[in-house]
Coordinates of C-alpha atoms in Angstrom, one line a residue:
M1459 CA -94.9 -137.1 160.0
A1460 CA -98.3 -135.5 160.0
A1461 CA -98.7 -136.3 156.2
H1462 CA -98.5 -140.1 157.0
R1463 CA -101.1 -140.1 159.7
R1464 CA -104.1 -142.3 159.1
P1465 CA -107.4 -140.5 158.7
R1466 CA -109.4 -140.3 161.9
K1467 CA -112.3 -142.7 161.8
R1468 CA -115.6 -140.9 162.1
P1469 CA -118.4 -142.4 164.2
A1470 CA -121.1 -144.1 162.1
G1471 CA -123.8 -142.0 163.6
N1472 CA -122.3 -138.8 162.0
G1473 CA -122.4 -140.3 158.5
T1474 CA -126.1 -141.2 159.0
A1475 CA -126.8 -137.7 160.3
L1476 CA -125.0 -136.1 157.3
R1477 CA -127.0 -138.2 154.8
A1478 CA -130.2 -137.3 156.5
A1479 CA -129.2 -133.6 156.5
L1480 CA -128.4 -133.8 152.8
T1481 CA -131.8 -135.5 152.1
V1482 CA -133.7 -132.8 153.9
T1483 CA -131.7 -130.1 152.2
L1484 CA -132.4 -131.5 148.7
F1485 CA -136.1 -132.0 149.4
G1486 CA -136.3 -128.6 151.0
A1487 CA -134.6 -127.0 147.9
A1488 CA -136.9 -129.0 145.7
G1489 CA -140.0 -127.7 147.5
A1490 CA -138.6 -124.1 147.3
T1491 CA -137.6 -124.2 143.6
G1492 CA -140.3 -126.5 142.2
L1493 CA -138.0 -129.5 141.8
G1494 CA -139.5 -132.9 142.1
G1495 CA -138.4 -135.6 144.4
T1496 CA -136.2 -137.1 141.7
G1497 CA -134.1 -133.9 141.6
H1498 CA -135.3 -133.0 138.1
A1499 CA -136.8 -129.5 137.4
A1500 CA -140.6 -129.5 137.2
P1501 CA -142.0 -128.9 133.7
E1502 CA -142.8 -125.3 132.8
P1503 CA -146.5 -124.6 133.2
T1504 CA -148.4 -124.6 130.0
P1505 CA -150.1 -121.4 128.7
A1506 CA -153.4 -122.8 129.8
Q1507 CA -152.2 -123.5 133.3
I1508 CA -150.8 -119.9 133.5
R1509 CA -154.1 -118.5 132.3
A1510 CA -156.0 -120.5 134.8
R1511 CA -153.7 -119.2 137.6
V1512 CA -154.2 -115.7 136.3
D1513 CA -157.9 -116.1 136.4
Q1514 CA -157.7 -117.3 140.0
L1515 CA -155.6 -114.3 140.9
Y1516 CA -158.0 -112.0 139.3
Q1517 CA -160.9 -113.6 141.2
E1518 CA -159.0 -113.3 144.5
A1519 CA -158.2 -109.7 143.6
E1520 CA -161.8 -109.0 142.9
V1521 CA -162.8 -110.3 146.3
A1522 CA -160.3 -107.9 147.9
T1523 CA -161.5 -105.1 145.5
E1524 CA -165.1 -105.4 146.8
Q1525 CA -163.8 -105.4 150.4
Y1526 CA -161.8 -102.3 149.5
N1527 CA -164.9 -100.7 147.9
G1528 CA -166.9 -101.4 151.0
A1529 CA -164.3 -100.0 153.4
K1530 CA -163.9 -96.9 151.2
E1531 CA -167.6 -96.3 151.3
K1532 CA -167.6 -96.5 155.1
A1533 CA -164.5 -94.4 155.3
D1534 CA -166.0 -91.7 153.0
A1535 CA -169.1 -91.7 155.2
A1536 CA -167.1 -91.4 158.4
E1537 CA -165.1 -88.5 156.8
R1538 CA -168.4 -86.7 155.9
R1539 CA -169.8 -87.2 159.4
L1540 CA -166.5 -85.9 160.9
E1541 CA -166.6 -82.8 158.8
D1542 CA -170.3 -82.2 159.7
L1543 CA -169.4 -82.6 163.4
R1544 CA -166.5 -80.1 163.1
D1545 CA -168.7 -77.6 161.4
E1546 CA -171.3 -78.0 164.1
V1547 CA -168.6 -77.6 166.8
A1548 CA -167.5 -74.3 165.1
R1549 CA -171.1 -73.0 165.0
K1550 CA -171.7 -73.9 168.7
E1551 CA -168.4 -72.3 169.7
E1552 CA -169.3 -69.2 167.9
R1553 CA -172.6 -69.0 169.8
L1554 CA -170.8 -69.7 173.0
N1555 CA -168.3 -66.9 172.4
A1556 CA -171.1 -64.5 171.6
T1557 CA -172.8 -65.4 174.9
R1558 CA -169.6 -64.9 176.8
E1559 CA -169.1 -61.5 175.1
S1560 CA -172.6 -60.5 176.3
L1561 CA -171.7 -61.6 179.8
G1562 CA -168.5 -59.6 179.5
S1563 CA -170.4 -56.4 178.9
V1564 CA -172.4 -57.0 182.0
A1565 CA -169.2 -57.7 183.9
A1566 CA -167.6 -54.5 182.7
A1567 CA -170.6 -52.5 183.9
Q1568 CA -170.5 -54.1 187.3
Y1569 CA -166.8 -53.5 187.6
R1570 CA -167.3 -49.8 186.9
G1571 CA -170.0 -49.8 189.5
G1572 CA -167.6 -51.0 192.2
G1573 CA -167.6 -54.7 192.1
L1574 CA -167.8 -57.8 189.9
D1575 CA -170.3 -60.5 190.7
P1576 CA -168.4 -63.8 191.6
A1577 CA -170.5 -65.7 189.1
L1578 CA -169.3 -63.5 186.3
Q1579 CA -165.8 -63.8 187.5
L1580 CA -165.9 -67.5 187.0
V1581 CA -167.8 -67.6 183.7
L1582 CA -165.4 -65.2 182.2
S1583 CA -162.3 -67.0 183.6
S1584 CA -160.1 -69.3 181.5
D1585 CA -161.9 -72.2 183.1
P1586 CA -165.6 -71.5 182.8
D1587 CA -166.5 -75.2 183.3
R1588 CA -166.2 -74.7 187.0
Y1589 CA -168.9 -72.1 187.0
L1590 CA -171.1 -73.8 184.5
E1591 CA -171.1 -77.0 186.5
D1592 CA -172.3 -75.2 189.6
A1593 CA -175.9 -74.3 189.1
A1594 CA -176.1 -72.7 192.5
L1595 CA -174.0 -69.8 191.3
V1596 CA -176.6 -68.9 188.7
E1597 CA -178.9 -67.8 191.6
R1598 CA -176.4 -65.1 192.6
V1599 CA -177.1 -63.0 189.5
G1600 CA -180.2 -61.3 188.2
S1601 CA -182.7 -63.1 186.1
R1602 CA -181.3 -61.7 182.8
Q1603 CA -177.8 -62.7 183.7
A1604 CA -179.0 -66.1 184.9
A1605 CA -180.6 -66.7 181.6
A1606 CA -177.4 -65.8 179.7
V1607 CA -175.3 -68.0 182.0
G1608 CA -177.7 -70.9 181.7
R1609 CA -177.5 -70.5 177.9
A1610 CA -173.7 -70.5 178.1
R1611 CA -173.8 -73.7 180.2
E1612 CA -176.0 -75.5 177.7
E1613 CA -173.9 -74.3 174.8
L1614 CA -170.7 -75.4 176.4
R1615 CA -172.2 -78.8 177.2
D1616 CA -173.2 -79.1 173.5
V1617 CA -169.7 -78.2 172.4
E1618 CA -168.2 -80.9 174.6
Q1619 CA -170.6 -83.5 173.5
L1620 CA -169.9 -82.7 169.8
R1621 CA -166.1 -82.7 170.5
G1622 CA -166.5 -86.2 172.0
A1623 CA -168.5 -87.4 169.0
A1624 CA -165.8 -86.0 166.7
R1625 CA -163.1 -87.9 168.6
I1626 CA -165.0 -91.1 168.2
E1627 CA -165.6 -90.5 164.5
L1628 CA -161.9 -89.7 164.0
A1629 CA -161.0 -93.0 165.6
S1630 CA -163.5 -94.7 163.3
L1631 CA -162.0 -93.0 160.2
T1632 CA -158.5 -93.9 161.2
S1633 CA -159.5 -97.5 161.5
R1634 CA -161.3 -97.5 158.1
Q1635 CA -158.2 -96.0 156.5
A1636 CA -156.0 -98.7 157.9
E1637 CA -158.5 -101.3 156.6
L1638 CA -158.3 -99.6 153.2
K1639 CA -154.5 -99.8 153.2
R1640 CA -154.7 -103.6 153.9
H1641 CA -157.2 -104.3 151.1
R1642 CA -155.2 -102.1 148.7
A1643 CA -152.0 -104.1 149.4
T1644 CA -153.9 -107.3 148.8
V1645 CA -155.3 -106.2 145.5
T1646 CA -152.1 -104.8 144.2
G1647 CA -150.2 -107.9 145.3
K1648 CA -152.6 -110.2 143.4
L1649 CA -152.6 -108.1 140.3
E1650 CA -148.8 -107.8 140.3
A1651 CA -148.5 -111.6 140.6
A1652 CA -151.0 -111.9 137.6
R1653 CA -149.0 -109.4 135.6
R1654 CA -145.7 -111.3 136.2
L1655 CA -147.4 -114.6 135.0
L1656 CA -148.9 -112.9 132.0
S1657 CA -145.4 -111.6 131.0
R1658 CA -144.4 -115.2 130.4
L1659 CA -147.0 -115.6 127.7
T1660 CA -146.9 -114.3 124.1
A1661 CA -149.5 -112.0 122.8
E1662 CA -151.2 -114.9 121.1
E1663 CA -151.2 -116.9 124.3
R1664 CA -152.7 -114.0 126.2
A1665 CA -155.5 -113.5 123.7
P1666 CA -158.0 -115.8 125.3
L1667 CA -157.9 -113.6 128.4
A1668 CA -158.2 -110.3 126.6
H1669 CA -161.1 -110.4 124.1
G1670 CA -161.0 -106.7 123.5
T1671 CA -163.8 -104.7 122.0
D1672 CA -162.9 -102.8 118.9
R1673 CA -164.6 -99.7 117.6
A1674 CA -166.8 -101.6 115.1
T1675 CA -168.0 -103.9 117.8
R1676 CA -168.8 -100.9 120.1
S1677 CA -170.7 -99.2 117.3
A1678 CA -172.7 -102.4 116.7
G1679 CA -173.2 -102.8 120.4
A1680 CA -174.7 -99.3 120.7
R1681 CA -177.3 -100.2 118.0
E1682 CA -178.0 -103.5 119.8
G1683 CA -178.4 -101.6 123.1
L1684 CA -181.3 -99.6 121.7
S1685 CA -183.1 -102.9 120.8
V1686 CA -182.2 -104.6 124.2
S1687 CA -183.3 -101.5 126.2
A1688 CA -186.8 -101.7 124.7
Q1689 CA -187.1 -105.2 126.2
A1690 CA -186.3 -104.0 129.7
P1691 CA -189.0 -104.4 132.4
N1692 CA -189.0 -100.7 133.3
S1693 CA -187.5 -97.3 132.2
R1694 CA -184.7 -97.4 134.8
A1695 CA -183.5 -100.8 133.7
A1696 CA -183.7 -99.6 130.0
A1697 CA -181.5 -96.6 130.8
A1698 CA -179.0 -98.7 132.7
V1699 CA -178.7 -101.1 129.8
A1700 CA -178.2 -98.3 127.3
Y1701 CA -175.5 -96.8 129.5
A1702 CA -173.7 -100.2 129.8
Y1703 CA -173.7 -100.6 126.0
R1704 CA -172.2 -97.1 125.6
K1705 CA -169.3 -98.1 127.9
L1706 CA -168.3 -101.2 125.9
G1707 CA -164.5 -101.1 125.5
S1708 CA -163.9 -99.0 128.6
P1709 CA -160.9 -100.2 130.7
Y1710 CA -161.1 -102.2 133.9
V1711 CA -159.6 -100.3 136.8
W1712 CA -160.1 -101.7 140.3
G1713 CA -161.9 -99.2 142.6
A1714 CA -163.2 -97.2 139.6
S1715 CA -166.9 -96.3 139.0
G1716 CA -166.7 -94.2 135.9
P1717 CA -167.1 -92.3 133.8
D1718 CA -164.2 -93.7 131.8
A1719 CA -163.0 -96.8 133.7
F1720 CA -164.8 -99.3 136.0
D1721 CA -164.5 -102.3 138.1
C1722 CA -167.5 -104.7 138.1
S1723 CA -169.6 -103.2 140.8
G1724 CA -168.5 -99.7 139.7
L1725 CA -170.0 -100.3 136.3
V1726 CA -173.3 -101.4 137.7
Q1727 CA -173.5 -98.5 140.1
A1728 CA -172.6 -96.0 137.4
A1729 CA -175.2 -97.5 135.0
Y1730 CA -178.0 -97.2 137.5
R1731 CA -176.8 -93.8 138.7
A1732 CA -177.3 -92.7 135.0
A1733 CA -180.8 -94.1 135.3
G1734 CA -181.5 -92.0 138.4
V1735 CA -181.1 -94.9 140.9
S1736 CA -178.6 -94.9 143.8
L1737 CA -177.1 -98.4 144.3
P1738 CA -174.6 -99.5 147.0
R1739 CA -171.0 -99.7 145.9
T1740 CA -170.2 -103.3 146.5
T1741 CA -171.5 -106.6 145.0
Y1742 CA -172.5 -108.1 148.3
A1743 CA -174.7 -105.0 149.0
Q1744 CA -176.0 -104.7 145.5
I1745 CA -177.5 -108.1 145.5
G1746 CA -179.8 -106.9 148.3
A1747 CA -180.8 -103.7 146.6
G1748 CA -183.5 -105.1 144.4
R1749 CA -186.0 -108.0 144.2
R1750 CA -184.4 -111.3 143.8
V1751 CA -185.3 -113.1 140.6
S1752 CA -184.5 -116.6 139.4
R1753 CA -182.2 -117.3 136.4
S1754 CA -185.3 -118.3 134.3
E1755 CA -186.9 -114.9 135.0
L1756 CA -183.9 -112.8 133.9
A1757 CA -184.7 -109.7 131.9
P1758 CA -182.5 -106.9 130.5
G1759 CA -181.2 -104.6 133.3
D1760 CA -181.2 -107.3 136.0
L1761 CA -178.1 -107.7 138.0
V1762 CA -176.4 -111.0 137.8
F1763 CA -174.0 -112.2 140.5
F1764 CA -171.2 -114.8 140.5
Y1765 CA -169.2 -116.9 142.9
S1766 CA -170.1 -118.1 146.3
G1767 CA -168.8 -114.9 147.9
I1768 CA -170.9 -112.7 145.5
S1769 CA -167.6 -111.1 144.3
H1770 CA -168.6 -110.3 140.7
V1771 CA -171.6 -108.7 139.0
G1772 CA -172.8 -107.9 135.5
I1773 CA -175.9 -106.4 133.9
Y1774 CA -178.0 -108.9 132.0
V1775 CA -178.8 -107.9 128.4
G1776 CA -180.8 -110.9 127.2
N1777 CA -180.1 -114.2 125.4
G1778 CA -178.0 -115.5 128.2
R1779 CA -175.5 -112.6 128.0
M1780 CA -174.4 -109.8 130.2
I1781 CA -172.2 -106.7 130.1
H1782 CA -169.6 -106.6 132.8
A1783 CA -166.1 -105.3 133.6
P1784 CA -164.1 -108.5 133.8
N1785 CA -160.5 -107.8 135.0
P1786 CA -157.4 -105.8 134.1
S1787 CA -156.7 -107.9 131.0
A1788 CA -160.1 -107.2 129.4
P1789 CA -162.3 -104.1 128.9
V1790 CA -166.0 -103.8 129.6
R1791 CA -167.6 -106.3 127.2
V1792 CA -170.5 -108.6 126.5
A1793 CA -170.1 -112.1 127.8
P1794 CA -172.1 -115.3 128.5
V1795 CA -173.7 -115.5 131.9
D1796 CA -172.6 -119.1 132.2
Q1797 CA -169.0 -118.0 131.9
M1798 CA -168.7 -118.0 135.7
P1799 CA -170.4 -119.8 138.6
F1800 CA -173.9 -118.2 138.9
A1801 CA -174.8 -117.1 142.4
G1802 CA -178.1 -115.1 142.0
A1803 CA -179.8 -112.2 140.4
A1804 CA -181.7 -109.1 141.4
R1805 CA -184.1 -106.7 139.7
V1806 CA -183.8 -103.0 140.6
V1807 CA -187.3 -101.7 141.3

């Protein structure tokens, strides 16, 4: 009977293959789930390790934020140029229509007189380009009409050139907007990953990242700001320092440049805007907006930059300290300059 049949002997090679497959599966699962080669779960990361990873994510997000800020600055400029071009096209078209109406009056008079000049027939047709591209036809009309037709030809050429420029600008704007979307996705992805990690920490464990600024500290900071401003090398730097002190405790929001929330370069731009100075939007442009100074020469109001990619900036306030907008876990605050890898400094002049 079938129940008494001896089990079929499997070839040795199949057993070897099966063991190999199981080994690959286990190690693959270990890599995916964080298990070690022994099959035991990896230890949970310590709060310090989580904070370090969050700091890294914040730095990566800040790099993407500055790229976003740069792309947005260019997109905004492209949008303004496009609107200017569209306005100019509308003005040119209005002048062209006025010229054609004038020629229409001449045509009506000629028609009542028994005939319509061929040149006017063409310029008033639905396709005036044919006429305007044929300079020989201008010679068929009187000098006054010739001047009007010549003017129409120039106006039409201007309109077509402007339309071409507007099409190019629109393509540029579309490209910039796609770039913005990519950088926005990168920033939000990094910040969301940081948020998930932080949710694994208690409030006490998150405290080293936060270092908030309470009302008493802000009040004391405002008084200190008056003293620090007096030490600034010029009135613009003094005004920027005073503004930064007034913004202590304001929240960090990526892409923001005030008046109530900031990212790092947004705070610097807003502070100097309040001082009557227009600075670029991004850290990597701001470092070139003033005279470079060494760390030993730092004075209140100088811009201090960090990391090899120049992805963070603060405003120096003396005694080895700066005011900066750190990250979403911490508001605008005073911090040591040596808290991050120093990359350079510039004095706005």
